[in-house]
Every structure is written in structure tokens, then in C-alpha cells.
Coordinates of C-alpha atoms and ligand atoms in Angstrom, one line a residue:
X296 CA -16.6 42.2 49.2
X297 CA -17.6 41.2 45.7
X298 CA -15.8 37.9 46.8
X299 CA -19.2 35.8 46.8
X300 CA -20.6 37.1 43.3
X301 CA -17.5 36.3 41.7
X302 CA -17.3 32.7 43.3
X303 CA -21.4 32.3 42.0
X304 CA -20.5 33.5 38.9
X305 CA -17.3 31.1 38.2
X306 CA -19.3 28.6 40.1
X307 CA -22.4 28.4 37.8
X308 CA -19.7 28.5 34.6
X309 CA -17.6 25.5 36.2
X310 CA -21.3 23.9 36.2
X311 CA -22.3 24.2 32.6
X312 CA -18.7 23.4 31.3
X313 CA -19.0 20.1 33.4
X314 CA -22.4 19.5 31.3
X315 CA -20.9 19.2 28.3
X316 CA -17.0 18.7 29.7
X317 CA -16.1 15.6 31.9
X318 CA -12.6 16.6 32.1
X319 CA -12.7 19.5 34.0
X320 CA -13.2 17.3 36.7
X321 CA -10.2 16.3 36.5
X322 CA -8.8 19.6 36.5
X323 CA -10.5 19.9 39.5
X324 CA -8.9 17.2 40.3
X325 CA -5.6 18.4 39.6
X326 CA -5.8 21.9 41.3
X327 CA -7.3 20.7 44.7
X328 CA -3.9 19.3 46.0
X329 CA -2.4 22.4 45.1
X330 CA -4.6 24.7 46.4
X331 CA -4.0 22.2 50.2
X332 CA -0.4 22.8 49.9
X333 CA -1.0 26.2 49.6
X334 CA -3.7 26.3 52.8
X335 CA -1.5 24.7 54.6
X336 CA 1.7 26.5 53.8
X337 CA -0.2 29.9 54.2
X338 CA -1.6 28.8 58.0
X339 CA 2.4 27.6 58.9
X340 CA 3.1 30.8 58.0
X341 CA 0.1 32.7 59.5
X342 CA 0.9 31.1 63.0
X343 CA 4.3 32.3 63.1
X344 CA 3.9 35.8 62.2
X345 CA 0.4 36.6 62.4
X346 CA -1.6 37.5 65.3
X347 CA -1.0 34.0 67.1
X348 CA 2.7 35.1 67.5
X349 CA 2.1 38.0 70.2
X350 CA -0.1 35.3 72.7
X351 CA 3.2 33.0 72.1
X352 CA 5.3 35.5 73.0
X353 CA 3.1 36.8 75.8
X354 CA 2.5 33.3 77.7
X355 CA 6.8 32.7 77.4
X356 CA 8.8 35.7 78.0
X357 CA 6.1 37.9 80.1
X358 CA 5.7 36.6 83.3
X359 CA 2.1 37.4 84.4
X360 CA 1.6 38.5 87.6
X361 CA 0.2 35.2 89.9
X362 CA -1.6 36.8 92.7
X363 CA -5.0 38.2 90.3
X364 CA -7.1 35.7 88.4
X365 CA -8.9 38.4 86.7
X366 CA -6.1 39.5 84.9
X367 CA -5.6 36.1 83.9
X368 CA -9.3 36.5 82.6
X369 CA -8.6 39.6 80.9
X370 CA -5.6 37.9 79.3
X371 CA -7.5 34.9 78.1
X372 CA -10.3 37.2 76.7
X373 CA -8.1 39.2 74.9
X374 CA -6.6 36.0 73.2
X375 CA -10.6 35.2 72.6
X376 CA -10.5 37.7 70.8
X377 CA -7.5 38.2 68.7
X378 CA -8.3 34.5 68.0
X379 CA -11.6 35.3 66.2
X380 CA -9.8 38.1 64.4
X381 CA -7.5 35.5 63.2
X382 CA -9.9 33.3 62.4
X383 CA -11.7 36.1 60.5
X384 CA -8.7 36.7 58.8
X385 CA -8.3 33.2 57.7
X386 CA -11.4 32.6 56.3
X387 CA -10.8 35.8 54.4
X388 CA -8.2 34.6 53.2
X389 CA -9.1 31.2 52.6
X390 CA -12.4 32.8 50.5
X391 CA -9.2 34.9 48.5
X392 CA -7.6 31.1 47.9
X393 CA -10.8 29.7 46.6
X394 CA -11.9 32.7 44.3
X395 CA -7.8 32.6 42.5
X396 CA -8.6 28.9 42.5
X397 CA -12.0 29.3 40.7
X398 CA -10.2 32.0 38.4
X399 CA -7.5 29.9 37.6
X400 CA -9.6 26.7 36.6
X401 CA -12.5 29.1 34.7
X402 CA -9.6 30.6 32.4
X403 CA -8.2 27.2 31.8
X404 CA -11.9 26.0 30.8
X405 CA -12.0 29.3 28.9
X406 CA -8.7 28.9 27.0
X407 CA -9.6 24.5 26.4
X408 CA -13.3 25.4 24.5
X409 CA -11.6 28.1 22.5
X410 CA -8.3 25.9 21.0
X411 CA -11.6 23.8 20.5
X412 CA -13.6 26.4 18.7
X413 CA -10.9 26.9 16.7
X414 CA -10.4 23.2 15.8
X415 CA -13.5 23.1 15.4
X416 CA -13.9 26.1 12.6
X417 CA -10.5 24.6 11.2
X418 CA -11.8 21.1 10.9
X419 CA -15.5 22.9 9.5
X420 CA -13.4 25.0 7.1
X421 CA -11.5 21.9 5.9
X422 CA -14.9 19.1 6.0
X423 CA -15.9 18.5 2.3
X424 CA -18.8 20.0 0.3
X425 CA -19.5 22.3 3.9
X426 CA -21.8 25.1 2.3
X427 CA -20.0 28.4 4.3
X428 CA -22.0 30.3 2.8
X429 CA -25.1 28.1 3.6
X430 CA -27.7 29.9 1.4
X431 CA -29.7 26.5 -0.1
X432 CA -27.8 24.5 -2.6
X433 CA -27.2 22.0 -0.4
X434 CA -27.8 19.1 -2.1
X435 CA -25.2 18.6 -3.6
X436 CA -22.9 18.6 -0.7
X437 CA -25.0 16.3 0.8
X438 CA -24.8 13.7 -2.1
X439 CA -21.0 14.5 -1.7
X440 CA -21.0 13.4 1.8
X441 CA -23.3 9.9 1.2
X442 CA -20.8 9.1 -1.8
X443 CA -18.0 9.5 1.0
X444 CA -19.6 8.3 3.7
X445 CA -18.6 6.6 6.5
X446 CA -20.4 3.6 6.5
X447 CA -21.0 1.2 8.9
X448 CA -19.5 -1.8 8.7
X449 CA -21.2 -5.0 9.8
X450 CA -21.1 -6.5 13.0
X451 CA -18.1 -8.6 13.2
X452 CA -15.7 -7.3 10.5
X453 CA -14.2 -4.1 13.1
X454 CA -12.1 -6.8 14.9
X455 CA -10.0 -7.1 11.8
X456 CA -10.2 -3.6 10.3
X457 CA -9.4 -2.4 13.6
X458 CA -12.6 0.1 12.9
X459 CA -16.2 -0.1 12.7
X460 CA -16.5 2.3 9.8
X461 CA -15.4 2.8 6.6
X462 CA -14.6 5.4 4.3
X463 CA -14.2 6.1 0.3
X464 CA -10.8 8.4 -0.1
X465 CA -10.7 11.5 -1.9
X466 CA -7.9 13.6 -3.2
X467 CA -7.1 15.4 0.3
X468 CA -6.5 18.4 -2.7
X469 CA -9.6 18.4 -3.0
X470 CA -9.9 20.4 -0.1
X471 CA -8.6 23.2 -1.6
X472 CA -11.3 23.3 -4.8
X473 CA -14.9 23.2 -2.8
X474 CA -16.8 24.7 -5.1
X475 CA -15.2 22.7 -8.1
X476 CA -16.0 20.1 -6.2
X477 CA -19.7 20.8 -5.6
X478 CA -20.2 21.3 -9.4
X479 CA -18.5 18.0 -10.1
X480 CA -21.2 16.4 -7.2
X481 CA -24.1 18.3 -9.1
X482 CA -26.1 16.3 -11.4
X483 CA -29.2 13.9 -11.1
X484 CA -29.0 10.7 -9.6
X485 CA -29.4 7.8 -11.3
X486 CA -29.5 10.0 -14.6
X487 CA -26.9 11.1 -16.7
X488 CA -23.6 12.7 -16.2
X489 CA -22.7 16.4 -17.6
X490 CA -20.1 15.7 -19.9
X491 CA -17.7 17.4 -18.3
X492 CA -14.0 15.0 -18.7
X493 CA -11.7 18.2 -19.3
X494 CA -13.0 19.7 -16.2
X495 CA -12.6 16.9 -14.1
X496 CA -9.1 16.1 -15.5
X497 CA -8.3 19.5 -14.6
X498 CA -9.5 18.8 -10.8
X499 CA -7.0 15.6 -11.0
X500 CA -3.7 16.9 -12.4
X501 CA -4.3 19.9 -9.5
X502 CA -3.8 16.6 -7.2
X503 CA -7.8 16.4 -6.5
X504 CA -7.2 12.5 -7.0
X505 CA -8.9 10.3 -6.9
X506 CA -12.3 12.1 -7.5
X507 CA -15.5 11.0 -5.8
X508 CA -17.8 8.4 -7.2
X509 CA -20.7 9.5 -8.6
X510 CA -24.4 8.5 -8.8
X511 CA -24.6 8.8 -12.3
X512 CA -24.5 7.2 -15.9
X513 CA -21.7 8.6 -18.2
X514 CA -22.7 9.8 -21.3
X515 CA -22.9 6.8 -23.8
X516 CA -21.5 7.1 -27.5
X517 CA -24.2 6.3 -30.4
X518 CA -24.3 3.9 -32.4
X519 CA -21.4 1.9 -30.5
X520 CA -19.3 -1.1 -32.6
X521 CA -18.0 -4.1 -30.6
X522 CA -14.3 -4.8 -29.9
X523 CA -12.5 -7.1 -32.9
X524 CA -12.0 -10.8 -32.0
X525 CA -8.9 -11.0 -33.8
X526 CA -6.6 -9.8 -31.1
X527 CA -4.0 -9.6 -33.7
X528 CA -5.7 -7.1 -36.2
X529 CA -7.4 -5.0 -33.0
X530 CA -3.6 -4.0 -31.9
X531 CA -3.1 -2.0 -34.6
X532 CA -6.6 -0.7 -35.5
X533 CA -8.0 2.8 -35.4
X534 CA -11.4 2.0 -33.4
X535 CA -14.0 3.5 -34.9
X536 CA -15.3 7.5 -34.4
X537 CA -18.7 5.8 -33.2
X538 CA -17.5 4.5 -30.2
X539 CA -15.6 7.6 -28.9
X540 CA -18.1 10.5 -26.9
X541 CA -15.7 14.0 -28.4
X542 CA -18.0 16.0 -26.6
X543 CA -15.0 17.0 -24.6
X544 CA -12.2 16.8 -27.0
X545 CA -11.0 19.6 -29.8
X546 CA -10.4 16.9 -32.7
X547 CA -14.4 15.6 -33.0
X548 CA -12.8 12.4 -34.9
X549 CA -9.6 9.9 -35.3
X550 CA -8.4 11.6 -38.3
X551 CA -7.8 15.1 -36.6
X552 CA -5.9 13.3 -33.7
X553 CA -4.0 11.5 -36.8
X554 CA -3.4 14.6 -38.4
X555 CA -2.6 17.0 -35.7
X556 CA 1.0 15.7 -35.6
X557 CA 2.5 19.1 -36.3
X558 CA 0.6 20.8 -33.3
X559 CA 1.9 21.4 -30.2
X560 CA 1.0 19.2 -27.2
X561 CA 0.9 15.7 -25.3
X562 CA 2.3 12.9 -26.9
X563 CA 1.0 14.5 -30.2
X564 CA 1.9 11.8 -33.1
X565 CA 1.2 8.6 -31.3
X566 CA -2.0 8.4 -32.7
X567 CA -0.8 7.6 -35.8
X568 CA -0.5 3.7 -35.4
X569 CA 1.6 3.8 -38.8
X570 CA 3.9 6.2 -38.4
X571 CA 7.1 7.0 -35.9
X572 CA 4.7 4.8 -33.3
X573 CA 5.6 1.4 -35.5
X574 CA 9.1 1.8 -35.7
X575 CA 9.3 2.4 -31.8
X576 CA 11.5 -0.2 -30.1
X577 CA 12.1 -2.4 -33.0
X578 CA 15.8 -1.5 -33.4
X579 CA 18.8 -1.0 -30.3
X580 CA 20.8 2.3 -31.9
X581 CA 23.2 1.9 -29.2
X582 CA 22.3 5.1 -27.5
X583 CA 19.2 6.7 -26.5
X584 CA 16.8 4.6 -28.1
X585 CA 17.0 0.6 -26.5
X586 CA 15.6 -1.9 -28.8
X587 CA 12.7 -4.0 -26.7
X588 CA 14.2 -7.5 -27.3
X589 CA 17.6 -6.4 -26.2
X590 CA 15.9 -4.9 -23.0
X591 CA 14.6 -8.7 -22.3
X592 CA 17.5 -10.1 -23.0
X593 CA 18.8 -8.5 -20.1
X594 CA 17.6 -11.1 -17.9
X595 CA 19.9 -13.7 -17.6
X596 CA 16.8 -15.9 -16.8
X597 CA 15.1 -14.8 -20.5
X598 CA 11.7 -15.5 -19.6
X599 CA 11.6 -13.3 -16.6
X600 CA 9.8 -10.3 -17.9
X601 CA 6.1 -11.0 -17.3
X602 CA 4.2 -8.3 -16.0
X603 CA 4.3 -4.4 -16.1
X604 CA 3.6 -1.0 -16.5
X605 CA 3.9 1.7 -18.8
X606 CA 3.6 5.2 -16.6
X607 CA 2.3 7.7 -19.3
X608 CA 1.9 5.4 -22.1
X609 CA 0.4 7.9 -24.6
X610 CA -1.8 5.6 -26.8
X611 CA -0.3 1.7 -25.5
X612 CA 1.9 1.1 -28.4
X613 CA 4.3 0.0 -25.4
X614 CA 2.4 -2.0 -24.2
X615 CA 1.3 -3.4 -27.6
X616 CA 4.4 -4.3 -28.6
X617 CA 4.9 -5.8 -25.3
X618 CA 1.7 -7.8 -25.8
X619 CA 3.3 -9.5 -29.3
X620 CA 6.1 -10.9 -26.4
X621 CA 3.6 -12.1 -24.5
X622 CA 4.3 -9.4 -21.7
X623 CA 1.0 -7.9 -20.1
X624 CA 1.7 -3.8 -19.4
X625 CA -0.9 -1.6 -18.1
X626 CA -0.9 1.7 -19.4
X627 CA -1.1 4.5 -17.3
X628 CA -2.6 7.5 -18.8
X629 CA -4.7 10.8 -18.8
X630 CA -7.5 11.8 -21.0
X631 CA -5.6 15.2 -21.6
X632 CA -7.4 16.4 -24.7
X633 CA -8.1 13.2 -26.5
X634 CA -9.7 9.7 -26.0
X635 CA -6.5 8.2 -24.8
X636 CA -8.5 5.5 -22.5
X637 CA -11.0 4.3 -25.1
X638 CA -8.3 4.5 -27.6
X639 CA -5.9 2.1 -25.6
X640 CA -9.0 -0.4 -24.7
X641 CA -9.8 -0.5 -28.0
X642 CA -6.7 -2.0 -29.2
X643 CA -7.1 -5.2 -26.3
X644 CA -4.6 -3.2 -23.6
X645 CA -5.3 -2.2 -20.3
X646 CA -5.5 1.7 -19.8
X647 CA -5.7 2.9 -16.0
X648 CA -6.4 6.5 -15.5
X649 CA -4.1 7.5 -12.7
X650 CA -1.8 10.9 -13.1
X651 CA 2.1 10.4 -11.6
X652 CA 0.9 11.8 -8.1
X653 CA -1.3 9.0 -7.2
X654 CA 0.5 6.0 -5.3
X655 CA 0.9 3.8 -7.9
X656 CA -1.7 0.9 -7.4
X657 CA -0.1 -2.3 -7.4
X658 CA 1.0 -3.8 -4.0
X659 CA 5.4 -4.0 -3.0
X660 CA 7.3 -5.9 -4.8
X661 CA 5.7 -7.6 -7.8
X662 CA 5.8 -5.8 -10.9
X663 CA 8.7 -7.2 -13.3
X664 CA 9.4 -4.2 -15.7
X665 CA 7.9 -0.2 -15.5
X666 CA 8.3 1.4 -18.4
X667 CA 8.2 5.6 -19.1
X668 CA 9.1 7.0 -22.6
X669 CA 9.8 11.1 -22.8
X670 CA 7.1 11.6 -20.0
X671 CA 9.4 11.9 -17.0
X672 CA 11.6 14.8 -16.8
X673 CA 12.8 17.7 -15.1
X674 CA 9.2 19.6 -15.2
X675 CA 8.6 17.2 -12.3
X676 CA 9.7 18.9 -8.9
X677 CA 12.6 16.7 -7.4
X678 CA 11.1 16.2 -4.2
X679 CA 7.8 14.9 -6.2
X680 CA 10.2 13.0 -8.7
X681 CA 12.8 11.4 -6.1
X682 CA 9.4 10.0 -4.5
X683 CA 7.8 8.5 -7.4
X684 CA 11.1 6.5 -8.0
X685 CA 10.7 5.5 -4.4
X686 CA 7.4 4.4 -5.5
X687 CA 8.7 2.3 -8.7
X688 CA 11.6 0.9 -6.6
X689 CA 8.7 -0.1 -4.3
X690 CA 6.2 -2.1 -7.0
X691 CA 9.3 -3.5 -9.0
X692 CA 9.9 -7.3 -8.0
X693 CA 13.7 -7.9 -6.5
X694 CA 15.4 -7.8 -10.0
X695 CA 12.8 -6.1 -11.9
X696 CA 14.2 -3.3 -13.9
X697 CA 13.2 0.1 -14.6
X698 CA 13.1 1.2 -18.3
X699 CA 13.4 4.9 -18.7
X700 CA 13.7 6.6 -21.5
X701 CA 14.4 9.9 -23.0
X702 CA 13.7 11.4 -19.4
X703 CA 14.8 15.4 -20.3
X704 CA 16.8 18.0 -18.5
X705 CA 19.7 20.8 -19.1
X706 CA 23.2 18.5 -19.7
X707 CA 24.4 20.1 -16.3
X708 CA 21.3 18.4 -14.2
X709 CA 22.4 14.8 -15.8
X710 CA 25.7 14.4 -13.3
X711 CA 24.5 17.2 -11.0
X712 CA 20.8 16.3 -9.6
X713 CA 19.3 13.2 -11.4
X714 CA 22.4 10.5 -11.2
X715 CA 22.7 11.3 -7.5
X716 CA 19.3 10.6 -7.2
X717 CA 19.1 7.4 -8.9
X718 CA 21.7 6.3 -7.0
X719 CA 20.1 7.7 -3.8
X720 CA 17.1 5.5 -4.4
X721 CA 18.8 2.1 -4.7
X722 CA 19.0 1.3 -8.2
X723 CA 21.8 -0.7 -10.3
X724 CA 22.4 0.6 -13.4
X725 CA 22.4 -2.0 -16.2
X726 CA 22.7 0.7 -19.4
X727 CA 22.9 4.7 -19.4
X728 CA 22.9 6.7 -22.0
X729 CA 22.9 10.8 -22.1
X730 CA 23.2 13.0 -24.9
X731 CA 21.5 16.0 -26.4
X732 CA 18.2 16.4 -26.7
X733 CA 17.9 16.5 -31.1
X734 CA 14.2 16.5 -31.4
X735 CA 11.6 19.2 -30.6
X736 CA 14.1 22.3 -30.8
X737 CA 16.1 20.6 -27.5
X738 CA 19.0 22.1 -29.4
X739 CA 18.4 25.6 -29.0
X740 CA 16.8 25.0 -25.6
X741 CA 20.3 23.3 -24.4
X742 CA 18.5 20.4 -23.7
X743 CA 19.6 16.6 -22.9
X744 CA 17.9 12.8 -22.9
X745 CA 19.0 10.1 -20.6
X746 CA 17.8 7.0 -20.8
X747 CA 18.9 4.1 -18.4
X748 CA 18.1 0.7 -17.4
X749 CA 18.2 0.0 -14.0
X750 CA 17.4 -2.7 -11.8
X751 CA 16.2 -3.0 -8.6
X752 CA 18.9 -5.1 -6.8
X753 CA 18.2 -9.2 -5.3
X754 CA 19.1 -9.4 -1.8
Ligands
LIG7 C1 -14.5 39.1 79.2 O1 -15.4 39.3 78.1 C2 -16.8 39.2 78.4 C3 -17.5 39.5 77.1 O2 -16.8 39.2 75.9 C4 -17.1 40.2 79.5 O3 -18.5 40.0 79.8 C5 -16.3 39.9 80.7 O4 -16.5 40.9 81.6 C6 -14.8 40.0 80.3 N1 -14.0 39.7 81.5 C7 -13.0 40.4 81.8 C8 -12.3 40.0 83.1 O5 -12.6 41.4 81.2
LIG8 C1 -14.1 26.8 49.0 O1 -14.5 26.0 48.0 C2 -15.0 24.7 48.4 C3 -15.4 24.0 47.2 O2 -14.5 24.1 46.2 C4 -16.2 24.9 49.4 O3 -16.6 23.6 49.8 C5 -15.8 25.8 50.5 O4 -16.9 26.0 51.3 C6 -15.2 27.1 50.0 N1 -14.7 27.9 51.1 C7 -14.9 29.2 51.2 C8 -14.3 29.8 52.3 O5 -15.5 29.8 50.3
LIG9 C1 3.3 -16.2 -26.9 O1 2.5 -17.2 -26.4 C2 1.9 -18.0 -27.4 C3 1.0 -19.0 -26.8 O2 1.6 -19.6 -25.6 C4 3.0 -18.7 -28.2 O3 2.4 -19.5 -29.2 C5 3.9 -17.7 -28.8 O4 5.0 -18.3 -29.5 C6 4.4 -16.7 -27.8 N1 5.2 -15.6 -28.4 C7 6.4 -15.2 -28.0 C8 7.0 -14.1 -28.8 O5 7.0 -15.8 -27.1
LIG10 C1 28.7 12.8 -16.1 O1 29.9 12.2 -15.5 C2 30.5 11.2 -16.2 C3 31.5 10.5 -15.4 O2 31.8 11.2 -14.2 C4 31.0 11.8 -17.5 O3 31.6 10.8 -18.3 C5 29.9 12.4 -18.3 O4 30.4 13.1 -19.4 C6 29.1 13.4 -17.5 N1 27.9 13.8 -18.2 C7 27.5 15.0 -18.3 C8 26.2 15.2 -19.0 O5 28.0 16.0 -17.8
LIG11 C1 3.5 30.2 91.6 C2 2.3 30.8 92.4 O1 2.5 31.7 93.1 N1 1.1 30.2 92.2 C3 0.0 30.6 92.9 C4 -0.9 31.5 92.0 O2 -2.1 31.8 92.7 C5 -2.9 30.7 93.0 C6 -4.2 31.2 93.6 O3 -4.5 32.5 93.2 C7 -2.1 29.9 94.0 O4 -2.9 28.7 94.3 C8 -0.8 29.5 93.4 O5 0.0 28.7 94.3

């Protein structure tokens, strides 16, 4: 009948999923009072219609003739055997029931291992420094994965982590830029770096943030001279070349970045500590540009204004002047095509090296000023940008006050996308100013500024 091969064969398959499979015993479980409804519905049925119904019908409406017990013999052997038929029949049948039962729960183990085939190939495709290819060059991938770990933690700290492992983050972009990736996790251990910043910031602004760790020294500039003492004088210094590794950089020195005012490119003339970068701040025109002291006058409190941060700070002049009001503001920057780190160090100021898609690092609610100066505009997507004001909302103390200037768009975004947003986040607006855009051709380009202070309201 074929029955018994196929039973084996599902059988011996049903055997080696359990191996490796607890669960299918539950399925078992599941599909064994289903298949006894089923018996027992199918025999209820049987005994009405089946063979069993002609010896019902014979012992009631026939009436057998009395005088001969060998017909009665004859009668009861017939029944003997149409009974064994039927129970011939219903073992056939019952074999039929097992076999769709054994069917049933061998394509339901069938279709479970291969959504987990294919989570598994998802999750393999996704895993980090996986070599698909897997032709040697492996080690770098594997120093990827120790730099990532997990780690174990030590008995008696998973009660309050709630795990007993830990992990160092990644970018979850990174994902997307393996092999970028592997050559960024390429070098010796314990040796030296390849001088490879552009690269790397490349890998960070496509939203691989943060990067690994490495094993391995940056390159170290020659001949390096120690910070000034004088706080004062280091403010407003131009640190010198020695202490700056251009390997990376197209200006090899602090004159070219000076000089290269006139090119085109990120916050181009704020290297040049005495040029437009002194004047910054120092007067209130009334419009675009606040004056600083004005801006802490806000607070009826005066001496509220404590701590900050200055998101794309350029070269810390911000954060400088800040520092003459005895205000400490962390720059936020990138090392897009010049020293914009060491440069900000340098001076005595705090540079962190975080682009605007990171989370910004400082915990809810404790930040009493974030500044942004003609870095925020209407390049950044509004989804991206209505949750990065989320983010400042978030870090800004109750009453702490957002300082955004010159953020750029077309005049018809000002009332039609940004104010709604602003509004949409939470903010109160202490000062707003809009108005065309009269530097860097935003006159032909249609262009507008707004700059506001707003303040994240006290409940
Ligand atoms: C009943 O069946 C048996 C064998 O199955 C046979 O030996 C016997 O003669 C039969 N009796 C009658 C009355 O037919
Ligand atoms: C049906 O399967 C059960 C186990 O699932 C087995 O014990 C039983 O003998 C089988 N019956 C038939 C008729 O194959
Ligand atoms: C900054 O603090 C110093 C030391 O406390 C003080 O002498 C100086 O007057 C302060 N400067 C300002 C602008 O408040
Ligand atoms: C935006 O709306 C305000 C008031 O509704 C108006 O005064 C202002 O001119 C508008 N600004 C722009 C750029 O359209
Ligand atoms: C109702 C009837 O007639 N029953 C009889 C059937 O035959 C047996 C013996 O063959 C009698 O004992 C019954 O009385």
C-alpha cells in the first residue's frame, strides 16, 4: 500500500528534527487531540453507515425465523465476518489518519527549519565582518568581532544589568559597508594605525557611527609642543604645525587653512582667529545676528547659563567666547578636511567628535544652553531634523534655551515647514528673526536665515 514506507520515512524525519528540535513535541502535542476527535468522529460515523448498519437493521426489522439454530449460526457468522471486514476497514483507515497526521506535522517541521534557514542566512548576511566570500583574510574579521565582543560579565553584576554579557555598539550602518569595515579593522595590533581619518570620517557621516575600537596606536605628530599655561593667551592662539599629523588633510599647515578663506567648503574662514571669527557675537544687530551677552541676559536669573554645547562648532570660537563668561561649551565637530579636533583642544576647549546623527551624549535634562551657528538647515531631511530637535529639547535643562542661528532655507519653508515644527517640538520662542540669506550668493539662490531663541518651557 505504500502506507508503511511513507509512515518509516516521516517517522525517521520526525526523529532527527526532535534531536535538534524540542518543540516538535509539542506539536505533537498539539495534533494528537485532534487527530482523537477525528478517530472518534470518523468511528460515530462508520457505525451508522458502514457495514455495522445492515446487522442493526437485520437483528430489528427482520424477524428471523425461531425454529433453526443454524441459521442463527449462519447469521452470527456472517456478522463474524462483516465485522472483521470492518475492522479491516478501520484500521485502514486509521493507518490513512496517522500517515495525513505524520504529513501534516513533517511539513510543519519542514516549513519551521526553513523561516529558520532563512533567519538564519538573514542574520549571517547581516553579522559583522562575516567573510561571504570566506577565501582567507579572516583575520581581520575576527579582530572585528573581539573589539565587539560580547563579553562576559562577572559573576554578580547580571542581576543589575539584567544580562550576563556585554557588548561595545557599532553604527548598525555599518552593516551596510562590510568590506569598509574590514579595511578599517585591518592593521597590526598593538602597532600603528594607517593614517586613514578622511576614510573613516567618510564611514561616519554615511551613519557608520560610532566606529569600532581599535587595537592600535594613532599616528603621533613629530616633534610635538605642550599646551600654553596661560589659558588666556592659548584661546586665541594658532597651535603650532608640529603638533597637527596633515597626513590626511589638503592644507599641510595652519597658514593654508588661514588662507583658504576664499575656497569653497565647511566653515572655511573660522580658522582665521583674527578675522570675521573675532567680531562674532560681540555686537546684538537686532536681527539675525544676537549679541552673546544679550543672549544671557535673557535669563531672568542672570547667572543661569552654565553649561553647554555648541553642535558643529567649526573651530570653538563659541565656545571660547563662552569660556571668557565663564560658561563651559563642548564643541561638537568633524574632522572634515582639517584638524578641527586638535585645533579646538589646542585653544583649552573641549572638542567631541560626534556628527548630528549620533544621539547626543549628555543624559535628559541638564544642559543649560545648545548652541548651532549656520550648520543646521534645510540640507537636513525633516524627519532626521524634527528628531534632532527632539533630541536638544531632551538634553536642555527645564528653561534652558536653544540658540540657533542663521539655520538656512527658501523664505517659503520659514512659515511653511520649520515654524510648525518648532512649535511641534515644544519650544517657547523668546526672539525670531527671518530674513534673506545676504552672504554666500543666498541672494540669487532665493535663500533665507532664521535665527531664534527658544526655550524649553518650566513645568
Ligand atoms: C461458520 O464458519 C465456520 C468457519 O468460519 C465454519 O466452519 C462453520 O461451518 C460455519 N457455520 C455455519 C452454520 O455456516
Ligand atoms: C498510529 O501512530 C501511533 C503513534 O503516533 C502508533 O502508536 C500507532 O500504532 C499507529 N497506528 C497505525 C494504525 O499505524
Ligand atoms: C569668571 O570667574 C572668575 C573666577 O571666579 C572671575 O574672576 C571672573 O570675574 C569671572 N568672569 C565673568 C565674566 O564673570
Ligand atoms: C511668516 O508668518 C508671519 C506671521 O504669520 C509673517 O509676519 C512673516 O512675514 C512670515 N514669514 C515668511 C518668511 O513668510
Ligand atoms: C419465541 C420462540 O418461539 N422461541 C423458541 C425458539 O426456539 C427455541 C429452541 O429452538 C425455543 O426454546 C424457544 O422457545
Amino acid at each position: 500500500m505504500g502506507f508503511e514506507a511513507q509512515d518509516q520515512e516521516y517517522s525517521k524525519k520526525l526523529q532527527g528534527y526532535d534531536h535538534q528540535h524540542r518543540h516538535s513535541h509539542n506539536l505533537k502535542h498539539k495534533l494528537n487531540p485532534i487527530l482523537l476527535v477525528i478517530v472518534t468522529n470518523l468511528v460515530t460515523v462508520f457505525i451508522v453507515t458502514g457495514p455495522f448498519s445492515s446487522l442493526y437493521q437485520s437483528t430489528t426489522t427482520k424477524n428471523p425465523p425461531n425454529d433453526s439454530f443454524n441459521s442463527i449460526l449462519q447469521e452470527l457468522n456472517s456478522t463474524k465476518s462483516q465485522l472483521a471486514a470492518s475492522h479491516s476497514l478501520l484500521s485502514d483507515l486509521h493507518h490513512r489518519l496517522n500517515s495525513t497526521n505524520l504529513l501534516v506535522q513533517a511539513l510543519l517541521i519542514d516549513l519551521t527549519t526553513r523561516q529558520q534557514q532563512q533567519q538564519e542566512k538573514q542574520y549571517s548576511g547581516l553579522k559583522l565582518g562575516s567573510n561571504n566570500n570566506n577565501d582567507g583574510e579572516s583575520s581581520s574579521n575576527e579582530e572585528l568581532n573581539l573589539v565587539l565582543g560580547p563579553y562576559k560579565l562577572p559573576f554578580g553584576y547580571s542581576p543589575r544589568i539584567g544580562s550576563d554579557e556585554i557588548h561595545s555598539p557599532v553604527g548598525v550602518a555599518c552593516l551596510r559597508f562590510q568590506d569598509e569595515l574590514n579595511q578599517y579593522m585591518s592593521y597590526d595590533i598593538g602597532g600603528e594605525c594607517l593614517v586613514d581619518e578622511v576614510f573613516a570620517e567618510m564611514l561616519v557621516l554615511k551613519g557608520c557611527e560610532p566606529l569600532p575600537k581599535r587595537r592600535c596606536h594613532p599616528k603621533s605628530p613629530k616633534g610635538y609642543v605642550e599646551p600654553n599655561q596661560d589659558l588666556q593667551d592659548s584661546l586665541w592662539e594658532i597651535p603650532p604645525d608640529n603638533n597637527i599629523v596633515w597626513d590626511p588633510y589638503t592644507c599641510k599647515s595652519h597658514k593654508c587653512l588661514i588662507e583658504r578663506k576664499n575656497n569653497k567648503g565647511y566653515c572655511k574662514d573660522c580658522f582665521d582667529l583674527q578675522g570675521k571669527e573675532k567680531g562674532r557675537w560681540i555686537f546684538d544687530d537686532g536681527g539675525l545676528n544676537f549679541g552673546m551677552d544679550q543672549v544671557l541676559g535673557t535669563k531672568k536669573s542672570g547667572g543661569a547659563i552654565r553649561i553647554g554645547l555648541d553642535i558643529g562648532g567649526g573651530t570653538g570660537t563659541f565656545a571660547a567666547r563662552m569660556k571668557e563668561r565663564n560658561v563651559t561649551i563642548i564643541t561638537s565637530t568633524l574632522d572634515l578636511d582639517g584638524p578641527f579636533s586638535n585645533f579646538i583642544a589646542s585653544r583649552g576647549l573641549i572638542p567631541i567628535h560626534v556628527s548630528i546623527s549620533q544621539k547626543l551624549p549628555f543624559f535628559d535634562n541638564t544642559l543649560d544652553i545648545v548652541h548651532s551657528l549656520e550648520f543646521i538647515g534645510n540640507w537636513i531631511p525633516e524627519t532626521m531634523l524634527e528628531v534632532l530637535l527632539y533630541d536638544v529639547y531632551r538634553v536642555l535643562r527645564p528653561g534652558g534655551i536653544f540658540w540657533l542661528e542663521h539655520f538656512f532655507c527658501f523664505e517659503s519653508q520659514v512659515n511653511g515647514t520649520y515654524v510648525p515644527m518648532f512649535d511641534r517640538v515644544g519650544f517657547n520662542k523668546l526672539r525670531w528673526h527671518a530674513g534673506t540669506k545676504l552672504d554666500h550668493g543666498g541672494v540669487q539662490k532665493n535663500e533665507w536665515y532664521f535665527s531664534a531663541l527658544l526655550e524649553k518651557p518650566v513645568t
